[in-house]
Structure formats: C-alpha cells, structure tokens
Amino acid sequence: MSDKPVSTPPHSRCQFYLEKKKRQCRMEPLPQQTFCAQHVPQLDNERVPCPLDPNHSVFKRSLKKHLKKCNARNRNGHNVTFSSFCKFNLFIELKCEVYIDQNINVVSKEEEEHDQAKISLRDIPREKLLNLIQRVESVELEEIKECVYDHPVVRKEIERCTSISREDSGPMRHLEQQASLIGTIKKHDLLKPHSCFVELGAGRGKLLHFVRLASGDCSDFLAVDKDNTRLKFDRFHKNTEDSQLERIKADIANLVLENVPIISTRKKPIVVVGKHVCGQATDLSLACTINAMVKHKSFNKSMSERNHEQDPKSKRQKLETETDAPKEKQKEFAVGVRGIVLAPCCHQVCKWSRYCNPEYFRSLGFTPFEFRCISLMSSWAVCGTRSSKEHESDEHDQQSCSQSAQILDSKDEQETSSHVKKSWLSQKEMELIGFRCKRLIDMGRLIYLRQHGFEAWMQFYVPKSISPENVVIVAKKLE
C-alpha cells in the first residue's frame, strides 16, 4: 500500500490510497488532517496476528487489551498470561486448561488425508454407485424398535406452551423430543441422584435443564460446547453444596473429560446425554466418554516429550514401564460411566479420520472413499420434500416430488453432492437407501460401545413426523 498525502488540508476525503481496491479511501479525514482515523500515520501502527486466532490481526499497541476480550479466548481452553517488558512489546504465553489436549479423542489420526478430497456423487459412475448400494443393502442390521416415552417435567412445559397457542410448532417439536429423551433416561435407570450429567454439544443447555429438574438437587451437571450461545438455561440453576453446574467452552475432539474440575474433584459417576449431536461430534463424544474411563497418558505434555515418544525405542520403554506398573495406579483416575443417551444427526458430514470404529467398515470390505460415499448418501433419508414425508401415498404429493426432482436435476454442478437426484432412483428409494446408510454408520458405533463393556442398542424415540432424525443410541455399562 502507498499513501498520497496532500499538503493543503482540509480535504473532503481521506488521501490514503487503497492498493487492493485501486482507489482512495472514502472516509472523512480527521480535523486538520489528510487521513482518516484508520489511516492516520502513527509510530506504533504495526499490526500483528492475534496469538489466539491468527485469522485476524490487531495493533501491537492494543494487543494486551485485545486479549482480554478476544472471541477466541476460550475457544480451545486457552489461558493467556502476559507481561509488559517494553512499551510496545509483550511476552505472551498460552497455557491450555487441564482438560484440553489437542485431538486426543480422534481415533484415526493418521488417515486425515482421506477427508481432504472433495467427493461428488454425480461424478461416480452409475454402475459403481449401484454396486455400492447393493453392498450396503446386503449388510445385516439390527431391528430398531419404537420406544416413545414421556416425562411429567417436560410435559408440564408442553402444556404451558400449548396454552399460549403459538403458531410456530418448532419449540413444540423440540419439547416432544426432550420429553422422550428424558423418559428414556429414566426408563433405563440412568436418572439416579448423586450422578454427573454431561451434555456434549449443549448449545443453550435446554436438555440439561430438564434433566436437572427431573433428577433433583443431588446431582452435578456439565455443559460442553465449542461456541458461545446466548440465552443459556444455565441461569436457572443455582449452585449449592450438593448440586453444581459448570459450563466449559471446548471442542469435543480436544476434551479430556476426566480432568474437568467438576468431574475430577467431586468424582460422581457420569451419564452422557446429547440431542442432535451432529455428524462426527457423535463419534468424538463416544471416544471422549470411553477415554474418560482410562487415564490419558499423553495429557499435558510438551511438544518435545511428544516428539520423543514417536521414537521406537521410547515407545518400547514406555510399554515396559506401563506393564510393570501396578494395575491400581493405572486405573486410579478412571471415571465411572453409568450410561450414554445420544441422538445423532447429520451423518453426511461424518469423517473417516474421526469415525469411532473404522475397523467395522474395513471388516465389511468398505474403503475410506466408499465410507465417504455412504455418508453422503445418508442425507437422502431427510432431503425429500415435506409433502412426500407427510403424505407418501397422495398423488398430488408424488407429483410435487417429481417436480422437485426435475428442479434438482436442472441445478448446476455447484449444488451439494448429497442432494443429487438420480433419475434412475425414485424419491422413496432414495429415502430408504439413505436411512440404511445412517443405520450402518450407527451400527459401527454400537459395536464400538459393546467392545468397551457397554450394552448398546438403537431405538426410535419420536415419530418421524416430529423429527426425521428420530433414532437415539442408548448404552448402559455392564456390571
């Protein structure tokens, strides 16, 4: 960039030349100045990348003030400590919270390159895609029963909302799902007092709020989400000696659950819950829960220690020391897990490198590329028109489906590949294939839980008219 100051102020416009836009700045200049407040020359106008998020920069002179209010401050559990040793220089040290360890819950860390390539179903030959669909249909899946429950705590809120007679049915659908989920938790004897209920992907924490009302005042509650959310339901909870609520901002991929203060200090058995846990977040949630049952050896280590562990000799020495160590010490920090109730969704964004049980798909003969195709086809289960879902037998709705199919066919190649309408597949066939792809992905999750000592199954927890994503994964720890 170059500036073009003029020696005879004032000017009606700032005289700074924007090289990128090929024009002068259009802001008004400061009084008796040739430049606006943004472009006025200063001695300390050097900009530096923000140490918390290098995607944005800040004036070096304002760095200390910026770090106190940066939106990325707690995104990965960072604590910022800094000391001023010069007028315009800061020594900045980033310290992670004790419950943060980068990608600790990622199962297949070495296979992330499979997720980088962009795949479009329209580019796959018809014969190859048909063969993949036939292989998916040949896999034996467990029968899913419909188990719709209710709970008086949420039912009371539903009746209150009904009396208001809102036109928007969205809140009612969410309440029906929450009522069934809490009823499921109670049905399987997981709504016990003196527990710690953990909601992963909590958002506003409304499900956890109803769990608190249903479980009483003798349990603890932990809400985990990677984003800041307004109008949180945490404000309705008052911490007491017997009941504590804590909210942390962290990515589930980096969460060391057993080191969260409310779990490590109070040491209550945990029950993990979640409603519409999106895509790979379900896999990370399951891996996070399983890892919490065993102490993490790699927690809070320096980069030099981790690089040292990559050496084969150091790995061999580590295995020898772990086998020689007493079993009591190895399980000293294990967390007791009573059960898991997670309602997954958005299977089309699942990634091979973060899927909790890639060995299951390998045993069925599927490659990482085919796994990605299966995850994309899973969106067919929920991408139909509203009319086709509510009145599948109505002729008018069949016509609307065909019309929407023609519209989908006419769109350009920039449309999302998961919504591709194949002319040789009807809308009903696409929905059935998509549903089977979803259940195949969920089946691998069930097997993963069973391999780690859980009794796990799937069930329909609400009718499809309430939500097309109406399957919940339930798991209880075997005694």
PDB file of C-alpha atoms in Angstrom, residues 117-126 128-129 369 372-373 376-377 380 412-422:
ATOM      1  CA  ALA A 117     -10.509 -34.763  -1.157  1.00  0.00           C
ATOM      2  CA  LYS A 118     -13.872 -33.408  -2.291  1.00  0.00           C
ATOM      3  CA  ILE A 119     -16.258 -36.113  -3.453  1.00  0.00           C
ATOM      4  CA  SER A 120     -19.387 -35.595  -5.537  1.00  0.00           C
ATOM      5  CA  LEU A 121     -21.893 -38.400  -6.051  1.00  0.00           C
ATOM      6  CA  ARG A 122     -22.722 -37.058  -9.515  1.00  0.00           C
ATOM      7  CA  ASP A 123     -19.146 -37.847 -10.603  1.00  0.00           C
ATOM      8  CA  ILE A 124     -19.410 -41.539  -9.628  1.00  0.00           C
ATOM      9  CA  PRO A 125     -20.446 -43.873 -12.490  1.00  0.00           C
ATOM     10  CA  ARG A 126     -23.914 -45.339 -12.194  1.00  0.00           C
ATOM     11  CA  LYS A 128     -20.202 -48.255  -9.373  1.00  0.00           C
ATOM     12  CA  LEU A 129     -22.773 -46.456  -7.247  1.00  0.00           C
ATOM     13  CA  PHE A 369     -13.654 -43.474  -0.219  1.00  0.00           C
ATOM     14  CA  ARG A 372     -17.486 -41.054   2.376  1.00  0.00           C
ATOM     15  CA  CYS A 373     -19.955 -42.028  -0.371  1.00  0.00           C
ATOM     16  CA  LEU A 376     -23.180 -38.586   1.542  1.00  0.00           C
ATOM     17  CA  MET A 377     -25.986 -40.982   0.563  1.00  0.00           C
ATOM     18  CA  TRP A 380     -31.131 -38.935   1.077  1.00  0.00           C
ATOM     19  CA  ASP A 412     -25.715 -26.503 -11.757  1.00  0.00           C
ATOM     20  CA  GLU A 413     -22.758 -28.555 -10.598  1.00  0.00           C
ATOM     21  CA  GLN A 414     -22.112 -26.326  -7.615  1.00  0.00           C
ATOM     22  CA  GLU A 415     -25.051 -27.848  -5.732  1.00  0.00           C
ATOM     23  CA  THR A 416     -24.250 -30.056  -2.755  1.00  0.00           C
ATOM     24  CA  SER A 417     -23.479 -33.571  -3.892  1.00  0.00           C
ATOM     25  CA  SER A 418     -25.545 -35.173  -1.126  1.00  0.00           C
ATOM     26  CA  HIS A 419     -28.755 -33.710  -2.622  1.00  0.00           C
ATOM     27  CA  VAL A 420     -28.226 -35.140  -6.090  1.00  0.00           C
ATOM     28  CA  LYS A 421     -31.354 -36.576  -7.622  1.00  0.00           C
ATOM     29  CA  LYS A 422     -30.615 -39.654  -9.708  1.00  0.00           C
TER      30      LYS A 422
END
